Amino acid sequence: MTTQKLIAEALGTGFLLIGVVGSGIMAETLSDGNIGLALLANAVATGAMLYVIITTLGPISGAHFNPAVTLAFALRGDHSWGAVPPYVAAQIIGGILGVWASHVMFDLTILQTSTTMHRTGGAQWFSEILATFGLLFVIFGGLRSRPEAVPALVAFYITGAYWFTSSTSFANPAVTIARGFSDTFAGIYPGHILMFIVMQFLGVGLAHLVLPRLFRPS
């Protein structure tokens, strides 16, 4: 485990949250109450940021930026278990710093707690299982067929999943935790974070059962 990799994971996750939270603030400000338009802008900006950070930082750290992805790679034997805690810590810290940086950019109070209350319930929990499974399906399927296309595949998947999942596809425990620190368009009430993360890890478990059989070496 090198410092370079941890910096890449923290920086990449930080930029991911800047993409999510910063674009959410801008979209809500400019959309004049049109939630659909705000979500579209939020989705496009997040997808664009994902393409950039995966392309630039992938060769350094593998561009996980997501504890669920790190765990999935460890379960596959492609990432050492000893490196999981440092990666996850870097992702969470980077994500929170990215949220705070977004607040600074838009002249908001830096330390916030989200009051967004609608991100809960069985439908959204199930959505997070599918969103996380789908993300891993895209990553491992892409690595099996066209590794060079993975940045675009992930970016397109998340852009679409903002719209076809009821939860708007968090699919990332670090992102979920960090978004609890922002009382803006992208926020999630802290009391709802735990169940989102539980569902995301259930998605990892489902992916570990299914994807090795689907994408086994020919």
PDB file of N, CA and C in Angstrom, residues 121-201:
ATOM      1  N   GLY A 121     -37.063   3.906   3.071  1.00  0.00           N
ATOM      2  CA  GLY A 121     -38.177   3.033   2.728  1.00  0.00           C
ATOM      3  C   GLY A 121     -37.749   1.862   1.870  1.00  0.00           C
ATOM      4  N   GLY A 122     -38.583   0.837   1.856  1.00  0.00           N
ATOM      5  CA  GLY A 122     -38.249  -0.414   1.172  1.00  0.00           C
ATOM      6  C   GLY A 122     -37.925  -0.252  -0.292  1.00  0.00           C
ATOM      7  N   ALA A 123     -38.652   0.608  -0.998  1.00  0.00           N
ATOM      8  CA  ALA A 123     -38.404   0.782  -2.431  1.00  0.00           C
ATOM      9  C   ALA A 123     -37.007   1.334  -2.680  1.00  0.00           C
ATOM     10  N   GLN A 124     -36.620   2.341  -1.904  1.00  0.00           N
ATOM     11  CA  GLN A 124     -35.295   2.930  -2.099  1.00  0.00           C
ATOM     12  C   GLN A 124     -34.190   1.997  -1.614  1.00  0.00           C
ATOM     13  N   TRP A 125     -34.463   1.239  -0.558  1.00  0.00           N
ATOM     14  CA  TRP A 125     -33.458   0.272  -0.112  1.00  0.00           C
ATOM     15  C   TRP A 125     -33.211  -0.795  -1.180  1.00  0.00           C
ATOM     16  N   PHE A 126     -34.287  -1.308  -1.750  1.00  0.00           N
ATOM     17  CA  PHE A 126     -34.146  -2.282  -2.832  1.00  0.00           C
ATOM     18  C   PHE A 126     -33.420  -1.658  -4.019  1.00  0.00           C
ATOM     19  N   SER A 127     -33.731  -0.401  -4.276  1.00  0.00           N
ATOM     20  CA  SER A 127     -33.080   0.322  -5.361  1.00  0.00           C
ATOM     21  C   SER A 127     -31.569   0.364  -5.171  1.00  0.00           C
ATOM     22  N   GLU A 128     -31.120   0.551  -3.931  1.00  0.00           N
ATOM     23  CA  GLU A 128     -29.682   0.616  -3.673  1.00  0.00           C
ATOM     24  C   GLU A 128     -28.994  -0.735  -3.876  1.00  0.00           C
ATOM     25  N   ILE A 129     -29.700  -1.831  -3.585  1.00  0.00           N
ATOM     26  CA  ILE A 129     -29.143  -3.151  -3.887  1.00  0.00           C
ATOM     27  C   ILE A 129     -28.912  -3.280  -5.386  1.00  0.00           C
ATOM     28  N   LEU A 130     -29.930  -2.947  -6.174  1.00  0.00           N
ATOM     29  CA  LEU A 130     -29.817  -3.064  -7.631  1.00  0.00           C
ATOM     30  C   LEU A 130     -28.814  -2.075  -8.197  1.00  0.00           C
ATOM     31  N   ALA A 131     -28.788  -0.860  -7.660  1.00  0.00           N
ATOM     32  CA  ALA A 131     -27.856   0.149  -8.162  1.00  0.00           C
ATOM     33  C   ALA A 131     -26.409  -0.297  -7.961  1.00  0.00           C
ATOM     34  N   THR A 132     -26.125  -0.855  -6.787  1.00  0.00           N
ATOM     35  CA  THR A 132     -24.760  -1.302  -6.494  1.00  0.00           C
ATOM     36  C   THR A 132     -24.403  -2.535  -7.307  1.00  0.00           C
ATOM     37  N   PHE A 133     -25.332  -3.483  -7.397  1.00  0.00           N
ATOM     38  CA  PHE A 133     -25.104  -4.656  -8.240  1.00  0.00           C
ATOM     39  C   PHE A 133     -24.844  -4.222  -9.678  1.00  0.00           C
ATOM     40  N   GLY A 134     -25.641  -3.299 -10.187  1.00  0.00           N
ATOM     41  CA  GLY A 134     -25.470  -2.835 -11.564  1.00  0.00           C
ATOM     42  C   GLY A 134     -24.141  -2.163 -11.796  1.00  0.00           C
ATOM     43  N   LEU A 135     -23.693  -1.374 -10.821  1.00  0.00           N
ATOM     44  CA  LEU A 135     -22.387  -0.725 -10.952  1.00  0.00           C
ATOM     45  C   LEU A 135     -21.278  -1.766 -11.060  1.00  0.00           C
ATOM     46  N   LEU A 136     -21.318  -2.784 -10.219  1.00  0.00           N
ATOM     47  CA  LEU A 136     -20.290  -3.830 -10.267  1.00  0.00           C
ATOM     48  C   LEU A 136     -20.415  -4.663 -11.535  1.00  0.00           C
ATOM     49  N   PHE A 137     -21.625  -4.899 -11.996  1.00  0.00           N
ATOM     50  CA  PHE A 137     -21.843  -5.575 -13.277  1.00  0.00           C
ATOM     51  C   PHE A 137     -21.143  -4.818 -14.408  1.00  0.00           C
ATOM     52  N   VAL A 138     -21.301  -3.508 -14.412  1.00  0.00           N
ATOM     53  CA  VAL A 138     -20.677  -2.686 -15.453  1.00  0.00           C
ATOM     54  C   VAL A 138     -19.151  -2.722 -15.341  1.00  0.00           C
ATOM     55  N   ILE A 139     -18.633  -2.611 -14.123  1.00  0.00           N
ATOM     56  CA  ILE A 139     -17.180  -2.593 -13.938  1.00  0.00           C
ATOM     57  C   ILE A 139     -16.562  -3.920 -14.347  1.00  0.00           C
ATOM     58  N   PHE A 140     -17.064  -5.028 -13.797  1.00  0.00           N
ATOM     59  CA  PHE A 140     -16.433  -6.318 -14.052  1.00  0.00           C
ATOM     60  C   PHE A 140     -16.732  -6.832 -15.455  1.00  0.00           C
ATOM     61  N   GLY A 141     -17.914  -6.506 -15.955  1.00  0.00           N
ATOM     62  CA  GLY A 141     -18.194  -6.842 -17.347  1.00  0.00           C
ATOM     63  C   GLY A 141     -17.298  -6.073 -18.292  1.00  0.00           C
ATOM     64  N   GLY A 142     -17.074  -4.804 -17.988  1.00  0.00           N
ATOM     65  CA  GLY A 142     -16.179  -4.001 -18.812  1.00  0.00           C
ATOM     66  C   GLY A 142     -14.746  -4.490 -18.754  1.00  0.00           C
ATOM     67  N   LEU A 143     -14.293  -4.845 -17.557  1.00  0.00           N
ATOM     68  CA  LEU A 143     -12.928  -5.362 -17.430  1.00  0.00           C
ATOM     69  C   LEU A 143     -12.755  -6.674 -18.195  1.00  0.00           C
ATOM     70  N   ARG A 144     -13.831  -7.447 -18.295  1.00  0.00           N
ATOM     71  CA  ARG A 144     -13.775  -8.723 -19.018  1.00  0.00           C
ATOM     72  C   ARG A 144     -13.721  -8.523 -20.530  1.00  0.00           C
ATOM     73  N   SER A 145     -14.435  -7.510 -21.032  1.00  0.00           N
ATOM     74  CA  SER A 145     -14.570  -7.365 -22.485  1.00  0.00           C
ATOM     75  C   SER A 145     -13.736  -6.228 -23.063  1.00  0.00           C
ATOM     76  N   ARG A 146     -13.827  -5.037 -22.443  1.00  0.00           N
ATOM     77  CA  ARG A 146     -13.135  -3.864 -22.975  1.00  0.00           C
ATOM     78  C   ARG A 146     -12.644  -2.990 -21.828  1.00  0.00           C
ATOM     79  N   PRO A 147     -11.513  -3.321 -21.230  1.00  0.00           N
ATOM     80  CA  PRO A 147     -11.023  -2.566 -20.065  1.00  0.00           C
ATOM     81  C   PRO A 147     -10.876  -1.071 -20.321  1.00  0.00           C
ATOM     82  N   GLU A 148     -10.500  -0.705 -21.525  1.00  0.00           N
ATOM     83  CA  GLU A 148     -10.297   0.706 -21.825  1.00  0.00           C
ATOM     84  C   GLU A 148     -11.612   1.498 -21.804  1.00  0.00           C
ATOM     85  N   ALA A 149     -12.731   0.800 -21.867  1.00  0.00           N
ATOM     86  CA  ALA A 149     -14.035   1.464 -21.905  1.00  0.00           C
ATOM     87  C   ALA A 149     -14.651   1.629 -20.520  1.00  0.00           C
ATOM     88  N   VAL A 150     -14.022   1.096 -19.478  1.00  0.00           N
ATOM     89  CA  VAL A 150     -14.631   1.135 -18.149  1.00  0.00           C
ATOM     90  C   VAL A 150     -14.954   2.555 -17.672  1.00  0.00           C
ATOM     91  N   PRO A 151     -14.066   3.554 -17.857  1.00  0.00           N
ATOM     92  CA  PRO A 151     -14.458   4.906 -17.416  1.00  0.00           C
ATOM     93  C   PRO A 151     -15.756   5.389 -18.047  1.00  0.00           C
ATOM     94  N   ALA A 152     -15.897   5.173 -19.329  1.00  0.00           N
ATOM     95  CA  ALA A 152     -17.126   5.608 -20.009  1.00  0.00           C
ATOM     96  C   ALA A 152     -18.318   4.777 -19.559  1.00  0.00           C
ATOM     97  N   LEU A 153     -18.128   3.475 -19.394  1.00  0.00           N
ATOM     98  CA  LEU A 153     -19.229   2.611 -18.965  1.00  0.00           C
ATOM     99  C   LEU A 153     -19.763   3.020 -17.600  1.00  0.00           C
ATOM    100  N   VAL A 154     -18.863   3.263 -16.660  1.00  0.00           N
ATOM    101  CA  VAL A 154     -19.289   3.681 -15.326  1.00  0.00           C
ATOM    102  C   VAL A 154     -19.974   5.044 -15.372  1.00  0.00           C
ATOM    103  N   ALA A 155     -19.395   5.964 -16.136  1.00  0.00           N
ATOM    104  CA  ALA A 155     -19.986   7.300 -16.244  1.00  0.00           C
ATOM    105  C   ALA A 155     -21.389   7.234 -16.831  1.00  0.00           C
ATOM    106  N   PHE A 156     -21.564   6.468 -17.898  1.00  0.00           N
ATOM    107  CA  PHE A 156     -22.890   6.340 -18.512  1.00  0.00           C
ATOM    108  C   PHE A 156     -23.869   5.639 -17.574  1.00  0.00           C
ATOM    109  N   TYR A 157     -23.387   4.604 -16.895  1.00  0.00           N
ATOM    110  CA  TYR A 157     -24.275   3.860 -15.997  1.00  0.00           C
ATOM    111  C   TYR A 157     -24.806   4.763 -14.885  1.00  0.00           C
ATOM    112  N   ILE A 158     -23.928   5.492 -14.212  1.00  0.00           N
ATOM    113  CA  ILE A 158     -24.365   6.332 -13.108  1.00  0.00           C
ATOM    114  C   ILE A 158     -25.257   7.474 -13.600  1.00  0.00           C
ATOM    115  N   THR A 159     -24.932   8.036 -14.753  1.00  0.00           N
ATOM    116  CA  THR A 159     -25.792   9.083 -15.312  1.00  0.00           C
ATOM    117  C   THR A 159     -27.207   8.553 -15.531  1.00  0.00           C
ATOM    118  N   GLY A 160     -27.302   7.357 -16.087  1.00  0.00           N
ATOM    119  CA  GLY A 160     -28.616   6.759 -16.301  1.00  0.00           C
ATOM    120  C   GLY A 160     -29.284   6.339 -15.008  1.00  0.00           C
ATOM    121  N   ALA A 161     -28.486   5.798 -14.080  1.00  0.00           N
ATOM    122  CA  ALA A 161     -29.050   5.270 -12.840  1.00  0.00           C
ATOM    123  C   ALA A 161     -29.610   6.364 -11.939  1.00  0.00           C
ATOM    124  N   TYR A 162     -29.142   7.587 -12.092  1.00  0.00           N
ATOM    125  CA  TYR A 162     -29.781   8.701 -11.396  1.00  0.00           C
ATOM    126  C   TYR A 162     -31.283   8.733 -11.706  1.00  0.00           C
ATOM    127  N   TRP A 163     -31.623   8.271 -12.931  1.00  0.00           N
ATOM    128  CA  TRP A 163     -32.997   8.372 -13.409  1.00  0.00           C
ATOM    129  C   TRP A 163     -33.788   7.081 -13.297  1.00  0.00           C
ATOM    130  N   PHE A 164     -33.146   5.932 -13.449  1.00  0.00           N
ATOM    131  CA  PHE A 164     -33.940   4.704 -13.450  1.00  0.00           C
ATOM    132  C   PHE A 164     -33.954   3.988 -12.105  1.00  0.00           C
ATOM    133  N   THR A 165     -33.344   4.579 -11.069  1.00  0.00           N
ATOM    134  CA  THR A 165     -33.477   4.035  -9.717  1.00  0.00           C
ATOM    135  C   THR A 165     -34.220   5.047  -8.849  1.00  0.00           C
ATOM    136  N   SER A 166     -35.030   4.557  -7.931  1.00  0.00           N
ATOM    137  CA  SER A 166     -35.815   5.463  -7.079  1.00  0.00           C
ATOM    138  C   SER A 166     -34.950   6.199  -6.070  1.00  0.00           C
ATOM    139  N   SER A 167     -33.766   5.663  -5.786  1.00  0.00           N
ATOM    140  CA  SER A 167     -32.865   6.291  -4.816  1.00  0.00           C
ATOM    141  C   SER A 167     -31.897   7.278  -5.459  1.00  0.00           C
ATOM    142  N   THR A 168     -31.931   7.389  -6.764  1.00  0.00           N
ATOM    143  CA  THR A 168     -30.953   8.142  -7.592  1.00  0.00           C
ATOM    144  C   THR A 168     -29.552   7.546  -7.474  1.00  0.00           C
ATOM    145  N   SER A 169     -29.476   6.265  -7.191  1.00  0.00           N
ATOM    146  CA  SER A 169     -28.245   5.482  -7.304  1.00  0.00           C
ATOM    147  C   SER A 169     -27.053   6.071  -6.562  1.00  0.00           C
ATOM    148  N   PHE A 170     -27.112   6.035  -5.229  1.00  0.00           N
ATOM    149  CA  PHE A 170     -25.920   6.364  -4.441  1.00  0.00           C
ATOM    150  C   PHE A 170     -24.848   5.306  -4.708  1.00  0.00           C
ATOM    151  N   ALA A 171     -25.170   4.031  -4.438  1.00  0.00           N
ATOM    152  CA  ALA A 171     -24.325   2.879  -4.778  1.00  0.00           C
ATOM    153  C   ALA A 171     -22.895   3.011  -4.276  1.00  0.00           C
ATOM    154  N   ASN A 172     -22.704   3.723  -3.154  1.00  0.00           N
ATOM    155  CA  ASN A 172     -21.348   4.028  -2.699  1.00  0.00           C
ATOM    156  C   ASN A 172     -21.424   4.452  -1.237  1.00  0.00           C
ATOM    157  N   PRO A 173     -20.909   3.634  -0.297  1.00  0.00           N
ATOM    158  CA  PRO A 173     -20.972   4.007   1.116  1.00  0.00           C
ATOM    159  C   PRO A 173     -20.250   5.313   1.451  1.00  0.00           C
ATOM    160  N   ALA A 174     -19.111   5.578   0.826  1.00  0.00           N
ATOM    161  CA  ALA A 174     -18.384   6.821   1.105  1.00  0.00           C
ATOM    162  C   ALA A 174     -19.185   8.036   0.652  1.00  0.00           C
ATOM    163  N   VAL A 175     -19.793   7.930  -0.516  1.00  0.00           N
ATOM    164  CA  VAL A 175     -20.645   9.008  -1.021  1.00  0.00           C
ATOM    165  C   VAL A 175     -21.856   9.193  -0.112  1.00  0.00           C
ATOM    166  N   THR A 176     -22.438   8.093   0.337  1.00  0.00           N
ATOM    167  CA  THR A 176     -23.608   8.160   1.210  1.00  0.00           C
ATOM    168  C   THR A 176     -23.276   8.880   2.505  1.00  0.00           C
ATOM    169  N   ILE A 177     -22.162   8.518   3.119  1.00  0.00           N
ATOM    170  CA  ILE A 177     -21.742   9.167   4.365  1.00  0.00           C
ATOM    171  C   ILE A 177     -21.480  10.657   4.121  1.00  0.00           C
ATOM    172  N   ALA A 178     -20.736  10.967   3.085  1.00  0.00           N
ATOM    173  CA  ALA A 178     -20.362  12.359   2.822  1.00  0.00           C
ATOM    174  C   ALA A 178     -21.581  13.232   2.551  1.00  0.00           C
ATOM    175  N   ARG A 179     -22.569  12.681   1.841  1.00  0.00           N
ATOM    176  CA  ARG A 179     -23.758  13.467   1.513  1.00  0.00           C
ATOM    177  C   ARG A 179     -24.617  13.765   2.741  1.00  0.00           C
ATOM    178  N   GLY A 180     -24.403  13.036   3.817  1.00  0.00           N
ATOM    179  CA  GLY A 180     -25.065  13.360   5.076  1.00  0.00           C
ATOM    180  C   GLY A 180     -24.567  14.652   5.685  1.00  0.00           C
ATOM    181  N   PHE A 181     -23.415  15.139   5.207  1.00  0.00           N
ATOM    182  CA  PHE A 181     -22.821  16.375   5.713  1.00  0.00           C
ATOM    183  C   PHE A 181     -23.198  17.588   4.868  1.00  0.00           C
ATOM    184  N   SER A 182     -24.201  17.468   4.021  1.00  0.00           N
ATOM    185  CA  SER A 182     -24.598  18.592   3.168  1.00  0.00           C
ATOM    186  C   SER A 182     -26.118  18.750   3.162  1.00  0.00           C
ATOM    187  N   ASP A 183     -26.591  19.871   3.658  1.00  0.00           N
ATOM    188  CA  ASP A 183     -28.024  20.142   3.662  1.00  0.00           C
ATOM    189  C   ASP A 183     -28.396  20.876   2.372  1.00  0.00           C
ATOM    190  N   THR A 184     -28.125  20.197   1.241  1.00  0.00           N
ATOM    191  CA  THR A 184     -28.368  20.763  -0.080  1.00  0.00           C
ATOM    192  C   THR A 184     -29.132  19.739  -0.918  1.00  0.00           C
ATOM    193  N   PHE A 185     -29.269  19.999  -2.191  1.00  0.00           N
ATOM    194  CA  PHE A 185     -30.027  19.145  -3.102  1.00  0.00           C
ATOM    195  C   PHE A 185     -29.611  17.675  -3.020  1.00  0.00           C
ATOM    196  N   ALA A 186     -28.317  17.416  -2.824  1.00  0.00           N
ATOM    197  CA  ALA A 186     -27.793  16.048  -2.850  1.00  0.00           C
ATOM    198  C   ALA A 186     -27.732  15.392  -1.479  1.00  0.00           C
ATOM    199  N   GLY A 187     -28.225  16.053  -0.457  1.00  0.00           N
ATOM    200  CA  GLY A 187     -28.059  15.540   0.897  1.00  0.00           C
ATOM    201  C   GLY A 187     -28.911  14.316   1.210  1.00  0.00           C
ATOM    202  N   ILE A 188     -28.529  13.642   2.279  1.00  0.00           N
ATOM    203  CA  ILE A 188     -29.315  12.527   2.829  1.00  0.00           C
ATOM    204  C   ILE A 188     -29.312  12.658   4.341  1.00  0.00           C
ATOM    205  N   TYR A 189     -30.479  12.545   4.940  1.00  0.00           N
ATOM    206  CA  TYR A 189     -30.597  12.660   6.388  1.00  0.00           C
ATOM    207  C   TYR A 189     -29.726  11.584   7.056  1.00  0.00           C
ATOM    208  N   PRO A 190     -28.879  11.963   8.037  1.00  0.00           N
ATOM    209  CA  PRO A 190     -27.956  10.995   8.654  1.00  0.00           C
ATOM    210  C   PRO A 190     -28.629   9.736   9.192  1.00  0.00           C
ATOM    211  N   GLY A 191     -29.854   9.867   9.678  1.00  0.00           N
ATOM    212  CA  GLY A 191     -30.557   8.693  10.202  1.00  0.00           C
ATOM    213  C   GLY A 191     -30.918   7.677   9.143  1.00  0.00           C
ATOM    214  N   HIS A 192     -30.830   8.048   7.878  1.00  0.00           N
ATOM    215  CA  HIS A 192     -31.162   7.143   6.786  1.00  0.00           C
ATOM    216  C   HIS A 192     -29.920   6.531   6.125  1.00  0.00           C
ATOM    217  N   ILE A 193     -28.753   6.944   6.571  1.00  0.00           N
ATOM    218  CA  ILE A 193     -27.511   6.503   5.932  1.00  0.00           C
ATOM    219  C   ILE A 193     -27.261   5.012   6.136  1.00  0.00           C
ATOM    220  N   LEU A 194     -27.443   4.527   7.357  1.00  0.00           N
ATOM    221  CA  LEU A 194     -27.072   3.148   7.682  1.00  0.00           C
ATOM    222  C   LEU A 194     -27.757   2.143   6.769  1.00  0.00           C
ATOM    223  N   MET A 195     -29.060   2.283   6.567  1.00  0.00           N
ATOM    224  CA  MET A 195     -29.769   1.305   5.747  1.00  0.00           C
ATOM    225  C   MET A 195     -29.331   1.379   4.291  1.00  0.00           C
ATOM    226  N   PHE A 196     -29.011   2.574   3.791  1.00  0.00           N
ATOM    227  CA  PHE A 196     -28.478   2.670   2.435  1.00  0.00           C
ATOM    228  C   PHE A 196     -27.186   1.869   2.325  1.00  0.00           C
ATOM    229  N   ILE A 197     -26.314   2.007   3.323  1.00  0.00           N
ATOM    230  CA  ILE A 197     -25.023   1.311   3.273  1.00  0.00           C
ATOM    231  C   ILE A 197     -25.220  -0.199   3.398  1.00  0.00           C
ATOM    232  N   VAL A 198     -26.107  -0.628   4.271  1.00  0.00           N
ATOM    233  CA  VAL A 198     -26.407  -2.063   4.396  1.00  0.00           C
ATOM    234  C   VAL A 198     -26.867  -2.622   3.050  1.00  0.00           C
ATOM    235  N   MET A 199     -27.755  -1.911   2.380  1.00  0.00           N
ATOM    236  CA  MET A 199     -28.259  -2.370   1.085  1.00  0.00           C
ATOM    237  C   MET A 199     -27.151  -2.389   0.026  1.00  0.00           C
ATOM    238  N   GLN A 200     -26.272  -1.411   0.077  1.00  0.00           N
ATOM    239  CA  GLN A 200     -25.158  -1.381  -0.871  1.00  0.00           C
ATOM    240  C   GLN A 200     -24.252  -2.600  -0.692  1.00  0.00           C
ATOM    241  N   PHE A 201     -24.003  -2.975   0.549  1.00  0.00           N
ATOM    242  CA  PHE A 201     -23.171  -4.156   0.780  1.00  0.00           C
ATOM    243  C   PHE A 201     -23.912  -5.444   0.434  1.00  0.00           C
TER     244      PHE A 201
END
